JSON list of C-alpha atoms in Angstrom, two decimals:
[
{"chain": "A", "resi": 1, "resn": "MET", "atom": "CA", "xyz": [100.84, -48.98, 229.73]},
{"chain": "A", "resi": 2, "resn": "LYS", "atom": "CA", "xyz": [99.56, -49.63, 233.22]},
{"chain": "A", "resi": 3, "resn": "ARG", "atom": "CA", "xyz": [101.29, -46.51, 234.55]},
{"chain": "A", "resi": 4, "resn": "VAL", "atom": "CA", "xyz": [99.86, -44.31, 231.84]},
{"chain": "A", "resi": 5, "resn": "LYS", "atom": "CA", "xyz": [96.25, -45.11, 232.68]},
{"chain": "A", "resi": 6, "resn": "TYR", "atom": "CA", "xyz": [96.83, -44.00, 236.27]},
{"chain": "A", "resi": 7, "resn": "LEU", "atom": "CA", "xyz": [97.70, -40.55, 234.93]},
{"chain": "A", "resi": 8, "resn": "LEU", "atom": "CA", "xyz": [94.06, -40.22, 233.86]},
{"chain": "A", "resi": 9, "resn": "PRO", "atom": "CA", "xyz": [92.90, -39.18, 237.37]},
{"chain": "A", "resi": 10, "resn": "LEU", "atom": "CA", "xyz": [95.51, -36.40, 237.39]},
{"chain": "A", "resi": 11, "resn": "ILE", "atom": "CA", "xyz": [94.32, -35.21, 234.00]},
{"chain": "A", "resi": 12, "resn": "VAL", "atom": "CA", "xyz": [90.68, -35.34, 235.17]},
{"chain": "A", "resi": 13, "resn": "CYS", "atom": "CA", "xyz": [91.58, -33.49, 238.37]},
{"chain": "A", "resi": 14, "resn": "THR", "atom": "CA", "xyz": [93.35, -30.72, 236.44]},
{"chain": "A", "resi": 15, "resn": "PHE", "atom": "CA", "xyz": [90.59, -30.45, 233.85]},
{"chain": "A", "resi": 16, "resn": "VAL", "atom": "CA", "xyz": [87.85, -30.19, 236.52]},
{"chain": "A", "resi": 17, "resn": "TYR", "atom": "CA", "xyz": [89.85, -27.56, 238.41]},
{"chain": "A", "resi": 18, "resn": "VAL", "atom": "CA", "xyz": [90.29, -25.43, 235.31]},
{"chain": "A", "resi": 19, "resn": "LEU", "atom": "CA", "xyz": [86.64, -25.85, 234.32]},
{"chain": "A", "resi": 20, "resn": "VAL", "atom": "CA", "xyz": [85.31, -24.95, 237.79]},
{"chain": "A", "resi": 21, "resn": "SER", "atom": "CA", "xyz": [87.69, -21.98, 238.10]},
{"chain": "A", "resi": 22, "resn": "ILE", "atom": "CA", "xyz": [86.70, -20.56, 234.72]},
{"chain": "A", "resi": 23, "resn": "THR", "atom": "CA", "xyz": [82.96, -20.96, 235.26]},
{"chain": "A", "resi": 24, "resn": "VAL", "atom": "CA", "xyz": [82.33, -20.18, 238.95]},
{"chain": "A", "resi": 25, "resn": "GLY", "atom": "CA", "xyz": [85.72, -19.34, 240.48]},
{"chain": "A", "resi": 26, "resn": "GLN", "atom": "CA", "xyz": [87.09, -16.04, 241.70]},
{"chain": "A", "resi": 27, "resn": "SER", "atom": "CA", "xyz": [88.51, -15.15, 238.28]},
{"chain": "A", "resi": 28, "resn": "SER", "atom": "CA", "xyz": [85.55, -16.51, 236.33]},
{"chain": "A", "resi": 29, "resn": "ILE", "atom": "CA", "xyz": [83.93, -15.03, 233.27]},
{"chain": "A", "resi": 30, "resn": "ASN", "atom": "CA", "xyz": [80.80, -14.17, 235.27]},
{"chain": "A", "resi": 31, "resn": "CYS", "atom": "CA", "xyz": [82.81, -12.20, 237.85]},
{"chain": "A", "resi": 32, "resn": "TYR", "atom": "CA", "xyz": [84.62, -10.36, 235.08]},
{"chain": "A", "resi": 33, "resn": "GLN", "atom": "CA", "xyz": [81.35, -9.35, 233.40]},
{"chain": "A", "resi": 34, "resn": "ASN", "atom": "CA", "xyz": [79.83, -8.22, 236.70]},
{"chain": "A", "resi": 35, "resn": "LEU", "atom": "CA", "xyz": [82.86, -6.11, 237.59]},
{"chain": "A", "resi": 36, "resn": "ASN", "atom": "CA", "xyz": [82.97, -4.64, 234.07]},
{"chain": "A", "resi": 37, "resn": "TYR", "atom": "CA", "xyz": [79.29, -3.64, 234.39]},
{"chain": "A", "resi": 38, "resn": "GLN", "atom": "CA", "xyz": [79.98, -1.98, 237.75]},
{"chain": "A", "resi": 39, "resn": "LYS", "atom": "CA", "xyz": [82.98, -0.18, 236.25]},
{"chain": "A", "resi": 40, "resn": "LYS", "atom": "CA", "xyz": [80.82, 1.26, 233.46]},
{"chain": "A", "resi": 41, "resn": "LEU", "atom": "CA", "xyz": [78.17, 2.34, 235.99]},
{"chain": "A", "resi": 42, "resn": "ILE", "atom": "CA", "xyz": [80.76, 4.09, 238.17]},
{"chain": "A", "resi": 43, "resn": "SER", "atom": "CA", "xyz": [82.35, 5.74, 235.14]},
{"chain": "A", "resi": 44, "resn": "LYS", "atom": "CA", "xyz": [78.98, 7.07, 234.00]},
{"chain": "A", "resi": 45, "resn": "GLN", "atom": "CA", "xyz": [78.19, 8.36, 237.50]},
{"chain": "A", "resi": 46, "resn": "THR", "atom": "CA", "xyz": [81.62, 10.01, 237.73]},
{"chain": "A", "resi": 47, "resn": "SER", "atom": "CA", "xyz": [81.08, 11.85, 234.45]},
{"chain": "A", "resi": 48, "resn": "ASN", "atom": "CA", "xyz": [77.63, 13.01, 235.64]},
{"chain": "A", "resi": 49, "resn": "LEU", "atom": "CA", "xyz": [79.13, 14.32, 238.88]},
{"chain": "A", "resi": 50, "resn": "GLN", "atom": "CA", "xyz": [81.89, 16.07, 236.92]},
{"chain": "A", "resi": 51, "resn": "ASN", "atom": "CA", "xyz": [79.26, 17.81, 234.77]},
{"chain": "A", "resi": 52, "resn": "ILE", "atom": "CA", "xyz": [77.35, 18.92, 237.88]},
{"chain": "A", "resi": 53, "resn": "ASN", "atom": "CA", "xyz": [80.59, 20.19, 239.39]},
{"chain": "A", "resi": 54, "resn": "ASN", "atom": "CA", "xyz": [81.42, 22.17, 236.23]},
{"chain": "A", "resi": 55, "resn": "GLU", "atom": "CA", "xyz": [77.94, 23.78, 236.24]},
{"chain": "A", "resi": 56, "resn": "LEU", "atom": "CA", "xyz": [78.26, 24.73, 239.91]},
{"chain": "A", "resi": 57, "resn": "ILE", "atom": "CA", "xyz": [81.73, 26.22, 239.38]},
{"chain": "A", "resi": 58, "resn": "LEU", "atom": "CA", "xyz": [80.37, 28.27, 236.46]},
{"chain": "A", "resi": 59, "resn": "GLU", "atom": "CA", "xyz": [77.43, 29.45, 238.58]},
{"chain": "A", "resi": 60, "resn": "LEU", "atom": "CA", "xyz": [79.73, 30.36, 241.48]},
{"chain": "A", "resi": 61, "resn": "THR", "atom": "CA", "xyz": [81.99, 32.35, 239.16]},
{"chain": "A", "resi": 62, "resn": "ALA", "atom": "CA", "xyz": [78.96, 34.17, 237.77]},
{"chain": "A", "resi": 63, "resn": "LEU", "atom": "CA", "xyz": [77.68, 34.95, 241.28]},
{"chain": "A", "resi": 64, "resn": "LYS", "atom": "CA", "xyz": [81.07, 36.34, 242.28]},
{"chain": "A", "resi": 65, "resn": "ASN", "atom": "CA", "xyz": [81.69, 38.51, 239.19]},
{"chain": "A", "resi": 66, "resn": "ASP", "atom": "CA", "xyz": [78.50, 39.29, 237.22]},
{"chain": "A", "resi": 67, "resn": "LYS", "atom": "CA", "xyz": [76.31, 42.01, 238.77]},
{"chain": "A", "resi": 68, "resn": "ASP", "atom": "CA", "xyz": [73.27, 41.09, 236.67]},
{"chain": "A", "resi": 69, "resn": "VAL", "atom": "CA", "xyz": [73.36, 37.50, 237.94]},
{"chain": "A", "resi": 70, "resn": "ILE", "atom": "CA", "xyz": [73.68, 38.75, 241.51]},
{"chain": "A", "resi": 71, "resn": "ALA", "atom": "CA", "xyz": [70.66, 41.04, 240.97]},
{"chain": "A", "resi": 72, "resn": "ALA", "atom": "CA", "xyz": [68.61, 38.16, 239.51]},
{"chain": "A", "resi": 73, "resn": "TYR", "atom": "CA", "xyz": [69.35, 35.95, 242.53]},
{"chain": "A", "resi": 74, "resn": "ALA", "atom": "CA", "xyz": [68.55, 38.83, 244.87]},
{"chain": "A", "resi": 75, "resn": "ARG", "atom": "CA", "xyz": [65.14, 39.26, 243.19]},
{"chain": "A", "resi": 76, "resn": "LYS", "atom": "CA", "xyz": [64.49, 35.53, 243.64]},
{"chain": "A", "resi": 77, "resn": "LEU", "atom": "CA", "xyz": [65.09, 36.07, 247.35]},
{"chain": "A", "resi": 78, "resn": "ASP", "atom": "CA", "xyz": [62.59, 39.01, 247.36]},
{"chain": "A", "resi": 79, "resn": "TYR", "atom": "CA", "xyz": [65.17, 41.79, 247.52]},
{"chain": "A", "resi": 80, "resn": "VAL", "atom": "CA", "xyz": [64.57, 45.02, 245.60]},
{"chain": "A", "resi": 81, "resn": "LYS", "atom": "CA", "xyz": [66.78, 47.91, 244.49]},
{"chain": "A", "resi": 82, "resn": "GLU", "atom": "CA", "xyz": [66.26, 51.45, 245.53]},
{"chain": "A", "resi": 83, "resn": "GLY", "atom": "CA", "xyz": [63.70, 53.05, 243.31]},
{"chain": "A", "resi": 84, "resn": "GLU", "atom": "CA", "xyz": [62.04, 49.78, 242.28]},
{"chain": "A", "resi": 85, "resn": "LYS", "atom": "CA", "xyz": [58.40, 49.35, 243.12]},
{"chain": "A", "resi": 86, "resn": "LEU", "atom": "CA", "xyz": [57.18, 46.10, 244.59]},
{"chain": "A", "resi": 87, "resn": "VAL", "atom": "CA", "xyz": [53.88, 44.69, 243.43]},
{"chain": "A", "resi": 88, "resn": "LYS", "atom": "CA", "xyz": [52.47, 41.69, 245.31]},
{"chain": "A", "resi": 89, "resn": "ILE", "atom": "CA", "xyz": [49.87, 39.51, 243.68]},
{"chain": "A", "resi": 90, "resn": "ASN", "atom": "CA", "xyz": [47.80, 37.32, 245.97]},
{"chain": "A", "resi": 91, "resn": "GLY", "atom": "CA", "xyz": [46.95, 33.76, 245.05]},
{"chain": "A", "resi": 92, "resn": "LEU", "atom": "CA", "xyz": [50.15, 32.86, 243.23]},
{"chain": "A", "resi": 93, "resn": "LYS", "atom": "CA", "xyz": [52.45, 30.17, 244.45]},
{"chain": "A", "resi": 94, "resn": "PRO", "atom": "CA", "xyz": [55.80, 31.39, 245.69]},
{"chain": "A", "resi": 95, "resn": "ALA", "atom": "CA", "xyz": [58.71, 30.97, 243.34]},
{"chain": "A", "resi": 96, "resn": "GLN", "atom": "CA", "xyz": [60.41, 27.65, 243.74]},
{"chain": "A", "resi": 97, "resn": "THR", "atom": "CA", "xyz": [64.07, 27.65, 244.42]},
{"chain": "A", "resi": 98, "resn": "SER", "atom": "CA", "xyz": [66.07, 25.40, 242.20]},
{"chain": "A", "resi": 99, "resn": "LEU", "atom": "CA", "xyz": [67.45, 22.28, 243.82]},
{"chain": "A", "resi": 100, "resn": "TYR", "atom": "CA", "xyz": [70.76, 21.04, 242.59]},
{"chain": "A", "resi": 101, "resn": "ASP", "atom": "CA", "xyz": [71.06, 17.49, 241.39]},
{"chain": "A", "resi": 102, "resn": "THR", "atom": "CA", "xyz": [73.84, 15.94, 243.42]},
{"chain": "A", "resi": 103, "resn": "GLY", "atom": "CA", "xyz": [73.76, 12.56, 241.69]},
{"chain": "A", "resi": 104, "resn": "SER", "atom": "CA", "xyz": [72.73, 9.24, 243.15]},
{"chain": "A", "resi": 105, "resn": "VAL", "atom": "CA", "xyz": [74.53, 6.85, 245.44]},
{"chain": "A", "resi": 106, "resn": "ILE", "atom": "CA", "xyz": [75.98, 3.73, 243.86]},
{"chain": "A", "resi": 107, "resn": "LYS", "atom": "CA", "xyz": [76.77, 0.85, 246.19]},
{"chain": "A", "resi": 108, "resn": "HIS", "atom": "CA", "xyz": [79.29, -1.84, 245.39]},
{"chain": "A", "resi": 109, "resn": "GLU", "atom": "CA", "xyz": [77.68, -5.21, 244.74]},
{"chain": "A", "resi": 110, "resn": "GLU", "atom": "CA", "xyz": [79.68, -8.22, 245.84]},
{"chain": "A", "resi": 111, "resn": "THR", "atom": "CA", "xyz": [80.16, -10.80, 243.12]},
{"chain": "A", "resi": 112, "resn": "LYS", "atom": "CA", "xyz": [79.30, -14.37, 244.01]},
{"chain": "A", "resi": 113, "resn": "PHE", "atom": "CA", "xyz": [81.94, -17.01, 243.36]},
{"chain": "A", "resi": 114, "resn": "LEU", "atom": "CA", "xyz": [83.43, -20.19, 244.76]},
{"chain": "A", "resi": 115, "resn": "SER", "atom": "CA", "xyz": [86.63, -19.78, 246.71]},
{"chain": "A", "resi": 116, "resn": "GLU", "atom": "CA", "xyz": [89.88, -21.17, 245.39]},
{"chain": "A", "resi": 117, "resn": "LYS", "atom": "CA", "xyz": [89.90, -23.72, 248.20]},
{"chain": "A", "resi": 118, "resn": "MET", "atom": "CA", "xyz": [86.45, -25.01, 247.20]},
{"chain": "A", "resi": 119, "resn": "CYS", "atom": "CA", "xyz": [87.50, -25.29, 243.53]},
{"chain": "A", "resi": 120, "resn": "LYS", "atom": "CA", "xyz": [90.48, -27.38, 244.58]},
{"chain": "A", "resi": 121, "resn": "ILE", "atom": "CA", "xyz": [88.36, -29.60, 246.84]},
{"chain": "A", "resi": 122, "resn": "ILE", "atom": "CA", "xyz": [85.91, -30.28, 244.00]},
{"chain": "A", "resi": 123, "resn": "SER", "atom": "CA", "xyz": [88.72, -31.11, 241.58]},
{"chain": "A", "resi": 124, "resn": "VAL", "atom": "CA", "xyz": [90.44, -33.44, 244.09]},
{"chain": "A", "resi": 125, "resn": "PHE", "atom": "CA", "xyz": [87.10, -35.18, 244.69]},
{"chain": "A", "resi": 126, "resn": "PHE", "atom": "CA", "xyz": [86.68, -35.83, 240.97]},
{"chain": "A", "resi": 127, "resn": "GLY", "atom": "CA", "xyz": [90.32, -36.94, 240.73]},
{"chain": "A", "resi": 128, "resn": "ILE", "atom": "CA", "xyz": [89.84, -39.48, 243.53]},
{"chain": "A", "resi": 129, "resn": "LEU", "atom": "CA", "xyz": [86.57, -40.64, 241.97]},
{"chain": "A", "resi": 130, "resn": "SER", "atom": "CA", "xyz": [88.26, -41.18, 238.59]},
{"chain": "A", "resi": 131, "resn": "PHE", "atom": "CA", "xyz": [91.15, -43.00, 240.31]},
{"chain": "A", "resi": 132, "resn": "ILE", "atom": "CA", "xyz": [88.68, -45.34, 242.00]},
{"chain": "A", "resi": 133, "resn": "LEU", "atom": "CA", "xyz": [86.91, -45.98, 238.70]},
{"chain": "A", "resi": 134, "resn": "VAL", "atom": "CA", "xyz": [90.19, -46.70, 236.88]},
{"chain": "A", "resi": 135, "resn": "PHE", "atom": "CA", "xyz": [91.35, -48.96, 239.70]},
{"chain": "A", "resi": 136, "resn": "MET", "atom": "CA", "xyz": [88.04, -50.86, 239.77]},
{"chain": "A", "resi": 137, "resn": "PHE", "atom": "CA", "xyz": [88.05, -51.24, 235.99]},
{"chain": "A", "resi": 138, "resn": "ASP", "atom": "CA", "xyz": [91.65, -52.46, 236.08]},
{"chain": "A", "resi": 139, "resn": "THR", "atom": "CA", "xyz": [91.05, -55.02, 238.85]},
{"chain": "A", "resi": 140, "resn": "ASN", "atom": "CA", "xyz": [87.79, -56.17, 237.27]},
{"chain": "A", "resi": 141, "resn": "LYS", "atom": "CA", "xyz": [89.54, -56.59, 233.93]},
{"chain": "A", "resi": 142, "resn": "ASP", "atom": "CA", "xyz": [92.35, -58.64, 235.53]},
{"chain": "A", "resi": 143, "resn": "PHE", "atom": "CA", "xyz": [89.77, -60.73, 237.37]},
{"chain": "A", "resi": 144, "resn": "LEU", "atom": "CA", "xyz": [87.86, -61.43, 234.15]},
{"chain": "A", "resi": 145, "resn": "LEU", "atom": "CA", "xyz": [91.05, -62.31, 232.29]},
{"chain": "A", "resi": 146, "resn": "LYS", "atom": "CA", "xyz": [92.09, -64.77, 234.97]},
{"chain": "A", "resi": 147, "resn": "LYS", "atom": "CA", "xyz": [88.78, -66.60, 234.62]},
{"chain": "A", "resi": 148, "resn": "LYS", "atom": "CA", "xyz": [89.17, -66.87, 230.86]},
{"chain": "A", "resi": 149, "resn": "ASP", "atom": "CA", "xyz": [92.73, -68.14, 231.13]},
{"chain": "A", "resi": 150, "resn": "LYS", "atom": "CA", "xyz": [91.55, -71.09, 233.16]},
{"chain": "A", "resi": 151, "resn": "LYS", "atom": "CA", "xyz": [91.15, -73.91, 230.66]},
{"chain": "A", "resi": 152, "resn": "SER", "atom": "CA", "xyz": [89.62, -77.26, 231.34]},
{"chain": "A", "resi": 153, "resn": "PHE", "atom": "CA", "xyz": [91.00, -80.39, 229.73]},
{"chain": "A", "resi": 154, "resn": "VAL", "atom": "CA", "xyz": [89.22, -83.59, 228.86]},
{"chain": "A", "resi": 155, "resn": "ALA", "atom": "CA", "xyz": [91.57, -86.45, 227.99]},
{"chain": "A", "resi": 156, "resn": "GLY", "atom": "CA", "xyz": [94.36, -84.03, 227.08]},
{"chain": "A", "resi": 157, "resn": "VAL", "atom": "CA", "xyz": [92.21, -81.91, 224.73]},
{"chain": "A", "resi": 158, "resn": "PRO", "atom": "CA", "xyz": [91.47, -78.36, 225.85]},
{"chain": "A", "resi": 159, "resn": "VAL", "atom": "CA", "xyz": [87.79, -77.49, 226.16]},
{"chain": "A", "resi": 160, "resn": "TYR", "atom": "CA", "xyz": [86.83, -73.91, 225.36]},
{"chain": "A", "resi": 161, "resn": "ASP", "atom": "CA", "xyz": [83.74, -72.33, 226.79]},
{"chain": "A", "resi": 162, "resn": "LEU", "atom": "CA", "xyz": [82.16, -70.84, 223.67]},
{"chain": "A", "resi": 163, "resn": "PRO", "atom": "CA", "xyz": [78.63, -69.52, 223.51]},
{"chain": "A", "resi": 164, "resn": "GLN", "atom": "CA", "xyz": [76.14, -71.78, 221.82]},
{"chain": "A", "resi": 165, "resn": "ILE", "atom": "CA", "xyz": [74.51, -70.57, 218.64]}
]
């Protein structure tokens, strides 16, 4: 029975290690949620960039093949065909050229966690602390039992130290 109670510090050490690793360790639930959030953000940004790329490819194809689209872009750049008459109106703002949305930059955010070494140090500390407590309790218990075993005799009759009522 004495050997079994000294297994308690090992159990405490293992339990604390598992608890610390799951809550604040490198493979913790918090790290998993943070990385999952970043994954969704990157996936959304990737799909937005893919849509922009598809629109630009479609526009490039139209500029290469469709004469009406080429003429429309030429008019935006103030080019005219032969035979067209140009009328300038003063006081109007010049036509704005369209700017292409190129997406936004997403930076990787480092997740905060305790290293594996620190988790092990914390668990060993609690294991040693529980070993000290078990050892102190065991020695204190033996010390108290030794005092109680000491009996005093008066004329051959044992005298027990009982609390007075």
